[in-house]
Short mmCIF file of C-alpha atoms in Angstrom, two decimals:
data_model
loop_
_atom_site.label_atom_id
_atom_site.label_comp_id
_atom_site.label_asym_id
_atom_site.label_seq_id
_atom_site.Cartn_x
_atom_site.Cartn_y
_atom_site.Cartn_z
CA UNK A 1 127.12 22.68 57.67
CA UNK A 2 129.81 22.09 60.28
CA UNK A 3 132.10 24.85 58.92
CA UNK A 4 129.05 27.26 58.97
CA UNK A 5 128.50 26.51 62.66
CA UNK A 6 132.19 27.01 63.36
CA UNK A 7 132.19 30.37 61.65
CA UNK A 8 129.07 31.55 63.42
CA UNK A 9 130.49 30.50 66.84
CA UNK A 10 133.69 32.24 66.04
CA UNK A 11 131.86 35.39 65.11
CA UNK A 12 129.78 35.26 68.28
CA UNK A 13 132.86 34.92 70.25
CA UNK A 14 134.59 37.92 68.44
CA UNK A 15 131.48 40.11 69.28
CA UNK A 16 130.98 39.12 72.88
CA UNK A 17 133.88 37.09 74.39
CA UNK A 18 136.86 38.69 72.55
CA UNK A 19 135.34 42.17 72.20
CA UNK A 20 138.18 44.45 70.87
CA UNK A 21 137.20 47.22 73.41
CA UNK A 22 135.96 45.48 76.44
CA UNK A 23 138.28 42.42 76.33
CA UNK A 24 141.34 43.35 74.36
CA UNK A 25 141.25 47.19 74.87
CA UNK A 26 141.86 47.91 71.21
CA UNK A 27 140.50 51.04 69.73
CA UNK A 28 140.09 52.99 72.90
CA UNK A 29 140.93 56.40 71.40
CA UNK A 30 137.80 56.66 69.22
CA UNK A 31 135.85 54.76 71.87
CA UNK A 32 136.37 57.58 74.28
CA UNK A 33 136.58 60.38 71.73
CA UNK A 34 133.53 59.70 69.54
CA UNK A 35 131.09 58.09 72.01
CA UNK A 36 129.70 61.45 73.31
CA UNK A 37 126.72 61.34 70.90
CA UNK A 38 124.99 58.16 69.74
CA UNK A 39 124.78 59.37 66.02
CA UNK A 40 128.49 60.05 65.92
CA UNK A 41 129.26 56.84 67.45
CA UNK A 42 127.09 54.94 64.96
CA UNK A 43 128.83 56.70 62.21
CA UNK A 44 132.23 55.80 63.55
CA UNK A 45 131.02 52.24 64.01
CA UNK A 46 129.91 51.99 60.45
CA UNK A 47 133.12 53.35 59.11
CA UNK A 48 135.22 51.11 61.36
CA UNK A 49 133.07 48.05 60.19
CA UNK A 50 133.62 48.99 56.60
CA UNK A 51 137.50 49.38 57.03
CA UNK A 52 138.00 46.35 59.23
CA UNK A 53 135.95 43.96 56.98
CA UNK A 54 137.64 45.20 53.86
CA UNK A 55 141.04 45.23 55.32
CA UNK A 56 140.61 41.61 56.58
CA UNK A 57 140.03 40.58 53.10
CA UNK A 58 142.81 42.70 51.58
CA UNK A 59 145.51 42.00 54.10
CA UNK A 60 144.79 38.21 53.94
CA UNK A 61 145.19 38.36 50.12
CA UNK A 62 148.27 40.51 50.20
CA UNK A 63 149.91 38.18 52.90
CA UNK A 64 149.20 34.92 51.23
CA UNK A 65 149.54 35.99 47.61
CA UNK A 66 152.41 38.49 47.84
CA UNK A 67 154.29 38.56 51.08
CA UNK A 68 154.48 34.82 51.75
CA UNK A 69 155.52 33.63 48.32
CA UNK A 70 158.22 36.23 48.17
CA UNK A 71 159.33 35.60 51.76
CA UNK A 72 158.52 39.11 52.90
CA UNK A 73 156.31 38.31 55.84
CA UNK A 74 158.52 40.38 58.03
CA UNK A 75 156.87 43.47 56.24
CA UNK A 76 153.36 42.48 57.12
CA UNK A 77 152.87 45.33 59.62
CA UNK A 78 153.90 48.03 57.28
CA UNK A 79 152.07 46.54 54.39
CA UNK A 80 148.93 46.18 56.46
CA UNK A 81 149.11 49.88 57.66
CA UNK A 82 149.46 50.99 53.98
CA UNK A 83 146.37 48.95 53.00
CA UNK A 84 144.40 50.32 55.85
CA UNK A 85 145.52 53.87 55.16
CA UNK A 86 144.38 53.48 51.59
CA UNK A 87 140.84 52.25 52.52
CA UNK A 88 140.46 55.08 55.22
CA UNK A 89 141.28 57.57 52.55
CA UNK A 90 138.55 56.09 50.29
CA UNK A 91 136.02 56.45 53.17
CA UNK A 92 137.05 59.89 54.03
CA UNK A 93 136.62 61.11 50.40
CA UNK A 94 133.24 59.38 50.24
CA UNK A 95 131.97 60.88 53.41
CA UNK A 96 133.34 64.25 52.61
CA UNK A 97 131.41 64.27 49.28
CA UNK A 98 128.25 62.44 50.16
CA UNK A 99 127.75 62.83 53.97
CA UNK A 100 129.54 65.98 55.06
CA UNK A 101 127.65 66.23 58.25
CA UNK A 102 129.12 62.86 59.50
CA UNK A 103 132.45 63.90 57.99
CA UNK A 104 132.52 66.97 60.26
CA UNK A 105 131.19 65.15 63.37
CA UNK A 106 133.90 62.54 63.14
CA UNK A 107 136.54 65.13 62.66
CA UNK A 108 140.08 64.05 63.57
CA UNK A 109 138.91 60.60 64.59
CA UNK A 110 138.33 59.57 61.02
CA UNK A 111 141.95 59.78 59.86
CA UNK A 112 142.80 58.03 63.21
CA UNK A 113 141.13 54.91 61.89
CA UNK A 114 144.40 54.43 60.02
CA UNK A 115 146.27 53.93 63.15
CA UNK A 116 143.36 52.40 65.12
CA UNK A 117 144.79 49.38 66.80
CA UNK A 118 141.45 47.58 66.41
CA UNK A 119 141.71 47.65 62.56
CA UNK A 120 145.44 46.68 62.52
CA UNK A 121 144.88 44.09 65.34
CA UNK A 122 142.08 42.39 63.38
CA UNK A 123 144.41 42.02 60.35
CA UNK A 124 147.24 40.72 62.38
CA UNK A 125 145.19 38.33 64.48
CA UNK A 126 143.65 36.74 61.43
CA UNK A 127 147.16 36.03 60.12
CA UNK A 128 148.52 34.97 63.47
CA UNK A 129 145.55 32.58 64.12
CA UNK A 130 145.98 31.02 60.54
CA UNK A 131 142.42 31.70 59.33
CA UNK A 132 141.43 31.08 55.73
CA UNK A 133 139.88 33.90 53.61
CA UNK A 134 136.34 33.15 54.67
CA UNK A 135 137.21 33.00 58.43
CA UNK A 136 139.25 36.15 58.17
CA UNK A 137 136.53 38.20 56.68
CA UNK A 138 133.90 36.66 58.96
CA UNK A 139 136.03 37.39 62.17
CA UNK A 140 136.95 40.84 60.87
CA UNK A 141 133.29 41.69 60.27
CA UNK A 142 132.24 40.29 63.64
CA UNK A 143 134.98 42.10 65.53
CA UNK A 144 133.82 45.31 63.88
CA UNK A 145 130.23 44.61 64.93
CA UNK A 146 131.50 44.12 68.38
CA UNK A 147 133.36 47.44 68.22
CA UNK A 148 130.27 49.17 66.95
CA UNK A 149 128.05 47.56 69.64
CA UNK A 150 130.49 48.60 72.33
CA UNK A 151 130.72 52.16 71.16
CA UNK A 152 127.01 52.54 70.83
CA UNK A 153 126.37 51.12 74.35
CA UNK A 154 128.85 53.53 75.75
CA UNK A 155 127.39 56.40 73.83
CA UNK A 156 124.05 55.52 75.47
CA UNK A 157 125.80 55.47 78.81
CA UNK A 158 127.38 58.79 78.22
CA UNK A 159 124.16 60.34 77.19
CA UNK A 160 122.60 59.34 80.62
CA UNK A 161 125.68 60.50 82.49
CA UNK A 162 125.03 64.09 81.34
CA UNK A 163 122.08 64.09 83.83
CA UNK A 164 124.11 62.55 86.68
CA UNK A 165 124.79 64.51 89.61
CA UNK A 166 128.27 63.29 90.39
CA UNK A 167 130.67 64.88 92.93
CA UNK A 168 132.82 67.53 91.38
CA UNK A 169 135.95 65.40 91.48
CA UNK A 170 134.22 62.78 89.30
CA UNK A 171 132.65 65.06 86.74
CA UNK A 172 133.91 64.76 83.06
CA UNK A 173 136.51 62.17 82.17
CA UNK A 174 136.79 60.44 85.49
CA UNK A 175 133.05 59.47 85.47
CA UNK A 176 133.51 58.39 81.74
CA UNK A 177 136.50 56.08 82.57
CA UNK A 178 134.77 54.67 85.61
CA UNK A 179 131.67 53.82 83.50
CA UNK A 180 133.80 52.41 80.77
CA UNK A 181 135.52 50.14 83.40
CA UNK A 182 132.12 48.95 84.76
CA UNK A 183 130.96 48.01 81.41
CA UNK A 184 134.14 46.18 80.70
CA UNK A 185 133.72 44.28 83.89
CA UNK A 186 130.09 43.31 82.94
CA UNK A 187 131.43 42.02 79.63
CA UNK A 188 134.04 39.94 81.31
CA UNK A 189 131.04 37.71 82.36
CA UNK A 190 131.04 36.41 78.74
CA UNK A 191 134.70 35.24 79.15
CA UNK A 192 133.62 31.98 80.82
CA UNK A 193 131.52 30.90 77.81
CA UNK A 194 133.30 28.37 75.67
CA UNK A 195 132.16 28.37 72.01
#
């Protein structure tokens, strides 16, 4: 029971306090690029959630069953990138065949999940923190939910910004970046919470 509570608190911390976008600034490229429409942001969030969760499990297994026993831990970053790339290829093939509209909407940002620092950062942080398999998968899933929540919140804000009458010098990306900064400041209020 105590372990379950620890996992849930760690997951809550990953979603709110250690949010990849608003606290660690991981995954900013898709955050800014795909958050213009809520539907596209939701699709990207689901794809990233799938990749981070599976890559957390796969990278943990590869690290502890292959890299560590053979003393190849110095190759972890390269190995993790290869695992993530393979998972992204699977998602890309699935979306292209079964959800072509989402595949078209995600465009160039779908292959960029491979080099998304949120995905790689999750795998590396799980190893760095010494989490066991269950913790790694739980933290990876929670971090992905936090990423999805952040991108959906920002997509809603950007939808409202279309109706804003901002000064000419603030229109476009400057207003988007200011809004992202204000949301990050709001999320920093969670940093004082100790789980």
